[in-house]
PDB file of C-alpha atoms and ligand atoms in Angstrom:
ATOM      1  CA  MET A   1      11.323  14.426  33.415  1.00  0.00           C
ATOM      2  CA  ASP A   2       8.477  13.990  30.957  1.00  0.00           C
ATOM      3  CA  THR A   3       9.088  10.879  28.908  1.00  0.00           C
ATOM      4  CA  ASN A   4       5.856  10.982  26.890  1.00  0.00           C
ATOM      5  CA  PRO A   5       6.468  11.405  23.161  1.00  0.00           C
ATOM      6  CA  ARG A   6       5.975  15.021  22.200  1.00  0.00           C
ATOM      7  CA  PRO A   7       3.797  15.556  19.118  1.00  0.00           C
ATOM      8  CA  ARG A   8       5.132  17.946  16.503  1.00  0.00           C
ATOM      9  CA  THR A   9       3.203  21.145  15.892  1.00  0.00           C
ATOM     10  CA  VAL A  10       2.778  22.625  12.417  1.00  0.00           C
ATOM     11  CA  ALA A  11       5.444  25.309  11.919  1.00  0.00           C
ATOM     12  CA  LYS A  12       4.088  26.445   8.563  1.00  0.00           C
ATOM     13  CA  ILE A  13       2.019  25.434   5.563  1.00  0.00           C
ATOM     14  CA  ILE A  14       3.281  26.316   2.097  1.00  0.00           C
ATOM     15  CA  ASP A  15       1.443  26.534  -1.203  1.00  0.00           C
ATOM     16  CA  PRO A  16       3.693  25.146  -3.956  1.00  0.00           C
ATOM     17  CA  GLN A  17       4.948  27.599  -6.526  1.00  0.00           C
ATOM     18  CA  PRO A  18       4.181  26.858 -10.211  1.00  0.00           C
ATOM     19  CA  THR A  19       7.593  26.435 -11.863  1.00  0.00           C
ATOM     20  CA  LEU A  20       8.864  25.751 -15.358  1.00  0.00           C
ATOM     21  CA  GLU A  21      11.969  23.536 -15.223  1.00  0.00           C
ATOM     22  CA  GLY A  22      14.189  21.480 -17.523  1.00  0.00           C
ATOM     23  CA  ALA A  23      13.327  22.009 -21.187  1.00  0.00           C
ATOM     24  CA  GLY A  24       9.798  23.097 -20.259  1.00  0.00           C
ATOM     25  CA  VAL A  25       8.223  20.870 -17.612  1.00  0.00           C
ATOM     26  CA  LYS A  26       5.401  22.402 -15.571  1.00  0.00           C
ATOM     27  CA  LEU A  27       5.713  21.462 -11.940  1.00  0.00           C
ATOM     28  CA  LYS A  28       4.811  22.529  -8.414  1.00  0.00           C
ATOM     29  CA  ARG A  29       7.813  23.453  -6.238  1.00  0.00           C
ATOM     30  CA  SER A  30       7.395  23.576  -2.473  1.00  0.00           C
ATOM     31  CA  ILE A  31      11.019  23.352  -1.249  1.00  0.00           C
ATOM     32  CA  GLY A  32      13.717  25.293  -3.103  1.00  0.00           C
ATOM     33  CA  GLY A  33      11.453  28.215  -3.949  1.00  0.00           C
ATOM     34  CA  ARG A  34      10.743  31.644  -2.522  1.00  0.00           C
ATOM     35  CA  ALA A  35       8.586  30.420   0.372  1.00  0.00           C
ATOM     36  CA  LEU A  36      11.111  27.850   1.630  1.00  0.00           C
ATOM     37  CA  ASP A  37      14.606  27.891   0.160  1.00  0.00           C
ATOM     38  CA  TYR A  38      16.027  25.037   2.238  1.00  0.00           C
ATOM     39  CA  LEU A  39      14.764  22.649   4.891  1.00  0.00           C
ATOM     40  CA  ASP A  40      18.104  21.150   5.904  1.00  0.00           C
ATOM     41  CA  PRO A  41      18.969  18.584   4.451  1.00  0.00           C
ATOM     42  CA  PHE A  42      16.205  18.946   1.821  1.00  0.00           C
ATOM     43  CA  LEU A  43      17.062  21.289  -1.036  1.00  0.00           C
ATOM     44  CA  LEU A  44      14.137  20.862  -3.376  1.00  0.00           C
ATOM     45  CA  LEU A  45      10.758  19.178  -3.666  1.00  0.00           C
ATOM     46  CA  ASP A  46       9.020  19.127  -7.034  1.00  0.00           C
ATOM     47  CA  HIS A  47       5.635  17.592  -7.796  1.00  0.00           C
ATOM     48  CA  PHE A  48       4.956  16.956 -11.475  1.00  0.00           C
ATOM     49  CA  GLU A  49       1.579  15.622 -12.457  1.00  0.00           C
ATOM     50  CA  SER A  50      -0.497  16.273 -15.547  1.00  0.00           C
ATOM     51  CA  ASP A  51      -2.920  14.689 -17.981  1.00  0.00           C
ATOM     52  CA  ASP A  52      -1.526  16.900 -20.739  1.00  0.00           C
ATOM     53  CA  PRO A  53       1.720  15.540 -22.272  1.00  0.00           C
ATOM     54  CA  GLU A  54       2.558  19.072 -23.460  1.00  0.00           C
ATOM     55  CA  ASP A  55       3.209  19.884 -19.801  1.00  0.00           C
ATOM     56  CA  TYR A  56       6.116  17.446 -19.522  1.00  0.00           C
ATOM     57  CA  LEU A  57       7.245  15.706 -22.745  1.00  0.00           C
ATOM     58  CA  ALA A  58      10.162  18.147 -23.273  1.00  0.00           C
ATOM     59  CA  GLY A  59      11.584  16.615 -20.094  1.00  0.00           C
ATOM     60  CA  PHE A  60      14.967  17.200 -18.519  1.00  0.00           C
ATOM     61  CA  PRO A  61      17.607  16.763 -21.251  1.00  0.00           C
ATOM     62  CA  LEU A  62      21.207  16.063 -20.281  1.00  0.00           C
ATOM     63  CA  HIS A  63      22.279  17.972 -17.166  1.00  0.00           C
ATOM     64  CA  PRO A  64      24.896  17.487 -14.452  1.00  0.00           C
ATOM     65  CA  HIS A  65      24.569  17.004 -10.688  1.00  0.00           C
ATOM     66  CA  ARG A  66      27.163  17.223  -7.943  1.00  0.00           C
ATOM     67  CA  GLY A  67      27.022  17.149  -4.161  1.00  0.00           C
ATOM     68  CA  ILE A  68      23.439  15.917  -3.756  1.00  0.00           C
ATOM     69  CA  GLU A  69      21.068  12.984  -3.992  1.00  0.00           C
ATOM     70  CA  THR A  70      17.935  13.056  -6.128  1.00  0.00           C
ATOM     71  CA  VAL A  71      14.967  10.910  -5.177  1.00  0.00           C
ATOM     72  CA  THR A  72      12.337  10.205  -7.817  1.00  0.00           C
ATOM     73  CA  TYR A  73       9.078   8.576  -6.742  1.00  0.00           C
ATOM     74  CA  MET A  74       6.407   7.918  -9.348  1.00  0.00           C
ATOM     75  CA  LEU A  75       2.633   7.705  -8.969  1.00  0.00           C
ATOM     76  CA  ALA A  76       1.765   7.201 -12.638  1.00  0.00           C
ATOM     77  CA  GLY A  77       3.528   7.134 -15.983  1.00  0.00           C
ATOM     78  CA  GLU A  78       7.301   6.789 -16.011  1.00  0.00           C
ATOM     79  CA  VAL A  79      10.583   8.655 -16.214  1.00  0.00           C
ATOM     80  CA  ASP A  80      13.023   7.262 -18.763  1.00  0.00           C
ATOM     81  CA  HIS A  81      16.559   8.019 -17.661  1.00  0.00           C
ATOM     82  CA  LYS A  82      20.129   7.447 -18.761  1.00  0.00           C
ATOM     83  CA  ASP A  83      23.451   8.798 -17.615  1.00  0.00           C
ATOM     84  CA  THR A  84      26.928   9.309 -19.021  1.00  0.00           C
ATOM     85  CA  LEU A  85      28.187   6.288 -17.068  1.00  0.00           C
ATOM     86  CA  GLY A  86      25.995   3.995 -19.168  1.00  0.00           C
ATOM     87  CA  HIS A  87      23.274   3.512 -16.560  1.00  0.00           C
ATOM     88  CA  ALA A  88      19.748   3.629 -18.025  1.00  0.00           C
ATOM     89  CA  GLY A  89      16.209   2.505 -17.282  1.00  0.00           C
ATOM     90  CA  ALA A  90      12.634   3.528 -16.610  1.00  0.00           C
ATOM     91  CA  ILE A  91      11.154   4.536 -13.258  1.00  0.00           C
ATOM     92  CA  GLY A  92       7.553   3.288 -13.435  1.00  0.00           C
ATOM     93  CA  PRO A  93       4.407   3.752 -11.323  1.00  0.00           C
ATOM     94  CA  GLY A  94       5.165   3.156  -7.636  1.00  0.00           C
ATOM     95  CA  ASP A  95       8.916   2.796  -8.270  1.00  0.00           C
ATOM     96  CA  VAL A  96      11.590   4.841  -6.541  1.00  0.00           C
ATOM     97  CA  GLN A  97      15.063   5.835  -7.664  1.00  0.00           C
ATOM     98  CA  TRP A  98      17.389   7.164  -4.955  1.00  0.00           C
ATOM     99  CA  MET A  99      20.358   8.522  -6.896  1.00  0.00           C
ATOM    100  CA  THR A 100      23.498   9.645  -5.122  1.00  0.00           C
ATOM    101  CA  ALA A 101      25.199  12.020  -7.570  1.00  0.00           C
ATOM    102  CA  GLY A 102      28.224  12.445  -5.306  1.00  0.00           C
ATOM    103  CA  GLY A 103      31.200  13.854  -7.218  1.00  0.00           C
ATOM    104  CA  GLY A 104      29.199  14.102 -10.376  1.00  0.00           C
ATOM    105  CA  LEU A 105      27.271  12.566 -13.164  1.00  0.00           C
ATOM    106  CA  MET A 106      25.282  13.815 -16.108  1.00  0.00           C
ATOM    107  CA  HIS A 107      21.947  12.354 -16.970  1.00  0.00           C
ATOM    108  CA  GLU A 108      18.679  12.957 -18.741  1.00  0.00           C
ATOM    109  CA  GLU A 109      15.236  12.346 -17.272  1.00  0.00           C
ATOM    110  CA  MET A 110      12.270  12.170 -19.638  1.00  0.00           C
ATOM    111  CA  PRO A 111       8.725  11.818 -18.252  1.00  0.00           C
ATOM    112  CA  ARG A 112       6.427   9.641 -20.366  1.00  0.00           C
ATOM    113  CA  PRO A 113       2.734   8.791 -19.986  1.00  0.00           C
ATOM    114  CA  ARG A 114       1.323   5.349 -19.285  1.00  0.00           C
ATOM    115  CA  ASP A 115      -2.399   4.982 -19.927  1.00  0.00           C
ATOM    116  CA  GLY A 116      -2.463   8.748 -20.523  1.00  0.00           C
ATOM    117  CA  LYS A 117      -1.203   9.569 -17.043  1.00  0.00           C
ATOM    118  CA  MET A 118       2.048  10.846 -15.587  1.00  0.00           C
ATOM    119  CA  GLY A 119       2.778  11.992 -12.049  1.00  0.00           C
ATOM    120  CA  GLY A 120       5.493  11.879  -9.437  1.00  0.00           C
ATOM    121  CA  PHE A 121       7.900  13.704  -7.182  1.00  0.00           C
ATOM    122  CA  GLN A 122      11.549  14.608  -7.069  1.00  0.00           C
ATOM    123  CA  LEU A 123      13.260  15.422  -3.794  1.00  0.00           C
ATOM    124  CA  TRP A 124      16.861  16.671  -3.523  1.00  0.00           C
ATOM    125  CA  VAL A 125      18.779  15.667  -0.409  1.00  0.00           C
ATOM    126  CA  ASN A 126      21.974  17.483   0.486  1.00  0.00           C
ATOM    127  CA  MET A 127      25.188  15.552   1.179  1.00  0.00           C
ATOM    128  CA  PRO A 128      27.735  16.381   3.880  1.00  0.00           C
ATOM    129  CA  ALA A 129      30.961  18.100   2.811  1.00  0.00           C
ATOM    130  CA  ARG A 130      33.067  14.980   3.357  1.00  0.00           C
ATOM    131  CA  LEU A 131      30.866  12.869   1.020  1.00  0.00           C
ATOM    132  CA  LYS A 132      30.089  15.370  -1.732  1.00  0.00           C
ATOM    133  CA  MET A 133      32.812  14.022  -4.027  1.00  0.00           C
ATOM    134  CA  SER A 134      32.025  10.327  -3.436  1.00  0.00           C
ATOM    135  CA  ALA A 135      31.277   7.883  -6.272  1.00  0.00           C
ATOM    136  CA  PRO A 136      27.812   8.049  -7.842  1.00  0.00           C
ATOM    137  CA  ARG A 137      25.410   5.344  -6.687  1.00  0.00           C
ATOM    138  CA  TYR A 138      21.867   4.226  -7.470  1.00  0.00           C
ATOM    139  CA  GLN A 139      19.319   2.528  -5.273  1.00  0.00           C
ATOM    140  CA  GLU A 140      16.409   1.571  -7.513  1.00  0.00           C
ATOM    141  CA  VAL A 141      13.406  -0.161  -6.057  1.00  0.00           C
ATOM    142  CA  ALA A 142      10.526  -1.513  -8.123  1.00  0.00           C
ATOM    143  CA  ALA A 143       7.009  -0.869  -6.825  1.00  0.00           C
ATOM    144  CA  ALA A 144       6.494  -4.536  -5.910  1.00  0.00           C
ATOM    145  CA  SER A 145       9.582  -4.437  -3.666  1.00  0.00           C
ATOM    146  CA  ILE A 146       8.503  -1.400  -1.640  1.00  0.00           C
ATOM    147  CA  PRO A 147       7.012  -2.802   1.561  1.00  0.00           C
ATOM    148  CA  SER A 148       3.593  -1.634   2.631  1.00  0.00           C
ATOM    149  CA  PHE A 149       0.817  -2.416   5.053  1.00  0.00           C
ATOM    150  CA  VAL A 150      -2.903  -1.763   5.305  1.00  0.00           C
ATOM    151  CA  ARG A 151      -4.514  -1.339   8.718  1.00  0.00           C
ATOM    152  CA  GLU A 152      -7.983  -2.614   9.533  1.00  0.00           C
ATOM    153  CA  ASP A 153      -9.372   0.907   9.271  1.00  0.00           C
ATOM    154  CA  GLY A 154      -8.033   1.212   5.716  1.00  0.00           C
ATOM    155  CA  VAL A 155      -4.936   3.328   6.429  1.00  0.00           C
ATOM    156  CA  ARG A 156      -2.274   2.403   3.842  1.00  0.00           C
ATOM    157  CA  VAL A 157       1.446   3.031   4.294  1.00  0.00           C
ATOM    158  CA  ARG A 158       4.291   2.414   1.810  1.00  0.00           C
ATOM    159  CA  VAL A 159       7.794   2.654   3.237  1.00  0.00           C
ATOM    160  CA  VAL A 160      10.577   3.804   0.901  1.00  0.00           C
ATOM    161  CA  ALA A 161      13.111   4.604   3.618  1.00  0.00           C
ATOM    162  CA  GLY A 162      13.057   4.423   7.410  1.00  0.00           C
ATOM    163  CA  ALA A 163      10.398   2.455   9.275  1.00  0.00           C
ATOM    164  CA  ALA A 164       6.670   2.567   9.936  1.00  0.00           C
ATOM    165  CA  GLY A 165       4.803   0.038  12.045  1.00  0.00           C
ATOM    166  CA  SER A 166       6.919  -3.100  11.805  1.00  0.00           C
ATOM    167  CA  VAL A 167       7.972  -2.367   8.216  1.00  0.00           C
ATOM    168  CA  THR A 168      11.405  -1.096   7.148  1.00  0.00           C
ATOM    169  CA  GLY A 169      12.051   0.528   3.782  1.00  0.00           C
ATOM    170  CA  PRO A 170      14.545  -0.795   1.221  1.00  0.00           C
ATOM    171  CA  VAL A 171      16.600   2.400   0.759  1.00  0.00           C
ATOM    172  CA  THR A 172      19.453   2.346   3.260  1.00  0.00           C
ATOM    173  CA  GLU A 173      22.900   3.766   4.018  1.00  0.00           C
ATOM    174  CA  ILE A 174      21.950   7.360   3.304  1.00  0.00           C
ATOM    175  CA  TYR A 175      23.849   9.886   5.395  1.00  0.00           C
ATOM    176  CA  ALA A 176      20.784  11.952   6.327  1.00  0.00           C
ATOM    177  CA  GLU A 177      19.094   8.878   7.928  1.00  0.00           C
ATOM    178  CA  PRO A 178      15.992   9.762   5.944  1.00  0.00           C
ATOM    179  CA  GLU A 179      12.518   8.527   6.447  1.00  0.00           C
ATOM    180  CA  TYR A 180      10.291   8.601   3.369  1.00  0.00           C
ATOM    181  CA  ILE A 181       6.800   7.126   3.596  1.00  0.00           C
ATOM    182  CA  ASP A 182       3.644   7.429   1.498  1.00  0.00           C
ATOM    183  CA  VAL A 183       0.550   7.494   3.718  1.00  0.00           C
ATOM    184  CA  GLU A 184      -3.110   7.286   2.756  1.00  0.00           C
ATOM    185  CA  LEU A 185      -5.922   7.772   5.302  1.00  0.00           C
ATOM    186  CA  PRO A 186      -9.599   7.255   4.504  1.00  0.00           C
ATOM    187  CA  ALA A 187     -12.100   9.720   6.004  1.00  0.00           C
ATOM    188  CA  GLY A 188     -12.470   9.594   9.784  1.00  0.00           C
ATOM    189  CA  CYS A 189      -9.073   8.062  10.633  1.00  0.00           C
ATOM    190  CA  SER A 190      -5.998   9.003  12.610  1.00  0.00           C
ATOM    191  CA  PHE A 191      -2.327   8.129  12.212  1.00  0.00           C
ATOM    192  CA  VAL A 192       0.733   8.646  14.365  1.00  0.00           C
ATOM    193  CA  GLN A 193       4.280   8.254  13.073  1.00  0.00           C
ATOM    194  CA  PRO A 194       7.368   8.483  15.296  1.00  0.00           C
ATOM    195  CA  VAL A 195       9.967  10.891  13.878  1.00  0.00           C
ATOM    196  CA  THR A 196      13.441  11.218  15.363  1.00  0.00           C
ATOM    197  CA  ARG A 197      13.716  14.314  17.541  1.00  0.00           C
ATOM    198  CA  GLY A 198      16.036  16.907  15.999  1.00  0.00           C
ATOM    199  CA  HIS A 199      15.352  15.773  12.424  1.00  0.00           C
ATOM    200  CA  ASN A 200      13.582  18.168  10.093  1.00  0.00           C
ATOM    201  CA  ALA A 201      10.251  16.820   8.862  1.00  0.00           C
ATOM    202  CA  PHE A 202       7.578  17.701   6.346  1.00  0.00           C
ATOM    203  CA  ALA A 203       4.392  16.250   4.902  1.00  0.00           C
ATOM    204  CA  TYR A 204       3.527  16.896   1.278  1.00  0.00           C
ATOM    205  CA  VAL A 205      -0.235  16.563   0.855  1.00  0.00           C
ATOM    206  CA  PHE A 206      -1.126  15.536  -2.695  1.00  0.00           C
ATOM    207  CA  ARG A 207      -4.670  14.152  -2.333  1.00  0.00           C
ATOM    208  CA  GLY A 208      -7.554  15.249  -0.128  1.00  0.00           C
ATOM    209  CA  GLU A 209      -7.116  17.034   3.183  1.00  0.00           C
ATOM    210  CA  GLY A 210      -6.163  16.315   6.773  1.00  0.00           C
ATOM    211  CA  ASN A 211      -5.499  17.898  10.152  1.00  0.00           C
ATOM    212  CA  PHE A 212      -1.807  17.851  11.003  1.00  0.00           C
ATOM    213  CA  GLY A 213      -0.264  18.463  14.405  1.00  0.00           C
ATOM    214  CA  VAL A 214      -3.349  17.150  16.155  1.00  0.00           C
ATOM    215  CA  GLY A 215      -3.263  16.785  19.913  1.00  0.00           C
ATOM    216  CA  CYS A 216      -0.221  18.954  20.537  1.00  0.00           C
ATOM    217  CA  ASP A 217      -0.415  20.122  24.113  1.00  0.00           C
ATOM    218  CA  LEU A 218       1.144  23.545  24.293  1.00  0.00           C
ATOM    219  CA  GLY A 219       0.831  23.508  28.042  1.00  0.00           C
ATOM    220  CA  TYR A 220      -1.630  26.295  28.590  1.00  0.00           C
ATOM    221  CA  ARG A 221      -5.003  25.451  27.094  1.00  0.00           C
ATOM    222  CA  GLY A 222      -5.139  21.757  26.391  1.00  0.00           C
ATOM    223  CA  GLU A 223      -4.711  20.025  23.081  1.00  0.00           C
ATOM    224  CA  LEU A 224      -4.819  21.508  19.602  1.00  0.00           C
ATOM    225  CA  ASP A 225      -7.163  20.334  16.874  1.00  0.00           C
ATOM    226  CA  GLY A 226      -4.301  20.610  14.418  1.00  0.00           C
ATOM    227  CA  GLN A 227      -4.085  22.628  11.240  1.00  0.00           C
ATOM    228  CA  LEU A 228      -5.910  21.750   8.061  1.00  0.00           C
ATOM    229  CA  ALA A 229      -3.772  21.159   4.975  1.00  0.00           C
ATOM    230  CA  TYR A 230      -5.167  20.206   1.608  1.00  0.00           C
ATOM    231  CA  ALA A 231      -3.672  19.058  -1.704  1.00  0.00           C
ATOM    232  CA  PRO A 232      -1.318  20.361  -2.912  1.00  0.00           C
ATOM    233  CA  GLN A 233       0.344  21.802   0.179  1.00  0.00           C
ATOM    234  CA  LEU A 234       3.560  21.309   2.137  1.00  0.00           C
ATOM    235  CA  VAL A 235       3.333  21.033   5.918  1.00  0.00           C
ATOM    236  CA  VAL A 236       6.561  21.841   7.782  1.00  0.00           C
ATOM    237  CA  PHE A 237       6.704  20.537  11.343  1.00  0.00           C
ATOM    238  CA  GLY A 238       8.329  21.900  14.462  1.00  0.00           C
ATOM    239  CA  ASP A 239      10.525  19.577  16.527  1.00  0.00           C
ATOM    240  CA  GLY A 240       9.171  16.676  18.560  1.00  0.00           C
ATOM    241  CA  ASP A 241       8.948  12.898  18.667  1.00  0.00           C
ATOM    242  CA  GLU A 242       5.987  12.096  16.445  1.00  0.00           C
ATOM    243  CA  VAL A 243       3.702  13.409  13.730  1.00  0.00           C
ATOM    244  CA  ARG A 244      -0.049  13.109  14.185  1.00  0.00           C
ATOM    245  CA  VAL A 245      -2.704  13.484  11.533  1.00  0.00           C
ATOM    246  CA  GLU A 246      -6.473  13.045  11.502  1.00  0.00           C
ATOM    247  CA  THR A 247      -9.050  13.052   8.752  1.00  0.00           C
ATOM    248  CA  ASP A 248     -12.626  14.169   9.060  1.00  0.00           C
ATOM    249  CA  GLY A 249     -15.100  13.941   6.167  1.00  0.00           C
ATOM    250  CA  GLU A 250     -12.459  13.456   3.482  1.00  0.00           C
ATOM    251  CA  GLY A 251      -9.418  11.207   3.121  1.00  0.00           C
ATOM    252  CA  VAL A 252      -5.846  12.382   2.657  1.00  0.00           C
ATOM    253  CA  ARG A 253      -2.690  11.085   0.985  1.00  0.00           C
ATOM    254  CA  PHE A 254       0.712  12.559   1.701  1.00  0.00           C
ATOM    255  CA  LEU A 255       4.439  11.899   1.688  1.00  0.00           C
ATOM    256  CA  LEU A 256       5.985  12.118   5.148  1.00  0.00           C
ATOM    257  CA  VAL A 257       9.706  12.789   4.942  1.00  0.00           C
ATOM    258  CA  SER A 258      12.307  13.532   7.592  1.00  0.00           C
ATOM    259  CA  GLY A 259      16.089  13.669   7.802  1.00  0.00           C
ATOM    260  CA  ALA A 260      19.011  14.742   9.951  1.00  0.00           C
ATOM    261  CA  PRO A 261      20.073  18.346   9.294  1.00  0.00           C
ATOM    262  CA  LEU A 262      23.674  18.812   8.148  1.00  0.00           C
ATOM    263  CA  ALA A 263      24.142  22.311   9.595  1.00  0.00           C
ATOM    264  CA  GLU A 264      26.823  23.129   7.020  1.00  0.00           C
ATOM    265  CA  PRO A 265      27.105  26.167   4.763  1.00  0.00           C
ATOM    266  CA  ILE A 266      25.670  25.677   1.301  1.00  0.00           C
ATOM    267  CA  ALA A 267      26.460  27.222  -2.066  1.00  0.00           C
ATOM    268  CA  ARG A 268      24.117  26.244  -4.867  1.00  0.00           C
ATOM    269  CA  TYR A 269      24.087  26.804  -8.579  1.00  0.00           C
ATOM    270  CA  GLY A 270      21.277  24.914 -10.305  1.00  0.00           C
ATOM    271  CA  PRO A 271      22.135  21.219 -10.085  1.00  0.00           C
ATOM    272  CA  PHE A 272      25.394  21.730  -8.129  1.00  0.00           C
ATOM    273  CA  VAL A 273      25.205  22.067  -4.360  1.00  0.00           C
ATOM    274  CA  MET A 274      28.520  22.540  -2.591  1.00  0.00           C
ATOM    275  CA  ASN A 275      29.738  24.296   0.566  1.00  0.00           C
ATOM    276  CA  ASN A 276      31.254  27.462  -0.905  1.00  0.00           C
ATOM    277  CA  GLU A 277      31.558  29.501  -4.091  1.00  0.00           C
ATOM    278  CA  GLU A 278      35.013  28.177  -4.894  1.00  0.00           C
ATOM    279  CA  GLU A 279      33.715  24.614  -5.063  1.00  0.00           C
ATOM    280  CA  LEU A 280      30.974  25.754  -7.420  1.00  0.00           C
ATOM    281  CA  MET A 281      33.668  27.271  -9.654  1.00  0.00           C
ATOM    282  CA  TRP A 282      35.532  23.942  -9.622  1.00  0.00           C
ATOM    283  CA  ALA A 283      32.326  22.166 -10.676  1.00  0.00           C
ATOM    284  CA  LEU A 284      31.794  24.562 -13.586  1.00  0.00           C
ATOM    285  CA  ASN A 285      35.443  24.273 -14.520  1.00  0.00           C
ATOM    286  CA  ASP A 286      35.307  20.460 -14.486  1.00  0.00           C
ATOM    287  CA  LEU A 287      32.290  20.684 -16.737  1.00  0.00           C
ATOM    288  CA  ARG A 288      34.091  23.007 -19.180  1.00  0.00           C
ATOM    289  CA  GLU A 289      37.199  20.862 -19.273  1.00  0.00           C
ATOM    290  CA  GLY A 290      35.360  17.580 -19.560  1.00  0.00           C
ATOM    291  CA  SER A 291      36.718  16.219 -16.287  1.00  0.00           C
ATOM    292  CA  PHE A 292      33.263  15.355 -15.039  1.00  0.00           C
ATOM    293  CA  ILE A 293      32.935  11.607 -15.666  1.00  0.00           C
ATOM    294  CA  TRP A 294      32.454  11.417 -19.396  1.00  0.00           C
ATOM    295  CA  HIS A 295      31.159   8.928 -21.870  1.00  0.00           C
ATOM    296  CA  ASP A 296      32.650   9.016 -25.359  1.00  0.00           C
ATOM    297  CA  ASP A 297      29.395   8.925 -27.273  1.00  0.00           C
ATOM    298  CA  PRO A 298      29.123  11.740 -29.869  1.00  0.00           C
ATOM    299  CA  ASP A 299      25.446  12.227 -28.990  1.00  0.00           C
ATOM    300  CA  TRP A 300      26.402  12.896 -25.398  1.00  0.00           C
ATOM    301  CA  ALA A 301      29.163  15.264 -26.543  1.00  0.00           C
ATOM    302  CA  ARG A 302      26.593  17.295 -28.489  1.00  0.00           C
ATOM    303  CA  ALA A 303      24.201  17.292 -25.528  1.00  0.00           C
ATOM    304  CA  ARG A 304      26.987  18.476 -23.199  1.00  0.00           C
ATOM    305  CA  GLN A 305      27.720  21.341 -25.550  1.00  0.00           C
ATOM    306  CA  THR A 306      24.034  22.296 -25.547  1.00  0.00           C
ATOM    307  CA  TRP A 307      23.896  22.280 -21.743  1.00  0.00           C
ATOM    308  CA  ARG A 308      26.974  24.505 -21.521  1.00  0.00           C
ATOM    309  CA  GLU A 309      25.411  27.001 -23.893  1.00  0.00           C
ATOM    310  CA  SER A 310      22.076  27.130 -22.069  1.00  0.00           C
ATOM    311  CA  PRO A 311      22.269  25.589 -18.601  1.00  0.00           C
ATOM    312  CA  GLN A 312      19.072  24.220 -17.084  1.00  0.00           C
ATOM    313  CA  ALA A 313      18.535  22.654 -13.719  1.00  0.00           C
ATOM    314  CA  GLY A 314      16.630  19.411 -13.450  1.00  0.00           C
TER     315      GLY A 314
HETATM  316 MN1   MN B 401      18.513  15.345 -12.643  1.00  0.00          MN
END
């Protein structure tokens, strides 16, 4: 039996779809759109980045979530957030917020510039049927507390969840056993990251370009040179034990994310992701009747009314 780690080939490369979301935020959607509806357990990947505040200041006013986790990772600027449970704060440059919506919460998320810049990502991770109605939970990690390392050749890695090299990320106890790392390679470098076999994996390239799936031996004509992906593109990998990437004349920066597939039926309606239509009806009914977890603030009551009249995802 061959015990060498098997490199993952590139299954496909996706160009993100320009999308208008929330109250009018321009973003690039690469999971959750026409090209790739679902990469179990990942439901959505949005990249929002602009020097023009008009592209994002309208933000994501009050909206509900149920049955999923939302992961916000910022490059620049911040997202001011608050929820109906009284939890509020700002997610700043380099910070991550891993929010487990579970049985439900309502929140608003408002992107704001810092030094004229704003950019980041939001990933939605599905939850298994038996945990969908669990209590909401936040894991918030400030930039300074996200472990990182720099190799001698200049390769930089920040680890949000999972492990890379000898570094383990601070986000833990997530059902999908996710790995979420931010990798930057200068020109002329290579990088190999072990990824659990059977987990779905993608790289989201947001700076520069790189060859992914390098050195995959398909057994008949030697090793592949990989496939070139450039910012902004999503690289979806086939199965295997590790992801390999090389740079040539230009550097690359990408998120590398993987997780255990749930293999359960899904029913989705905007910010609710359940297992069947009936559960979606319950979610809408709870929203109508106010049996989502409420806060008695009249401002929130008005915002809830607005959302019911014109629902937006976010
Ligand atoms: Mn949200």
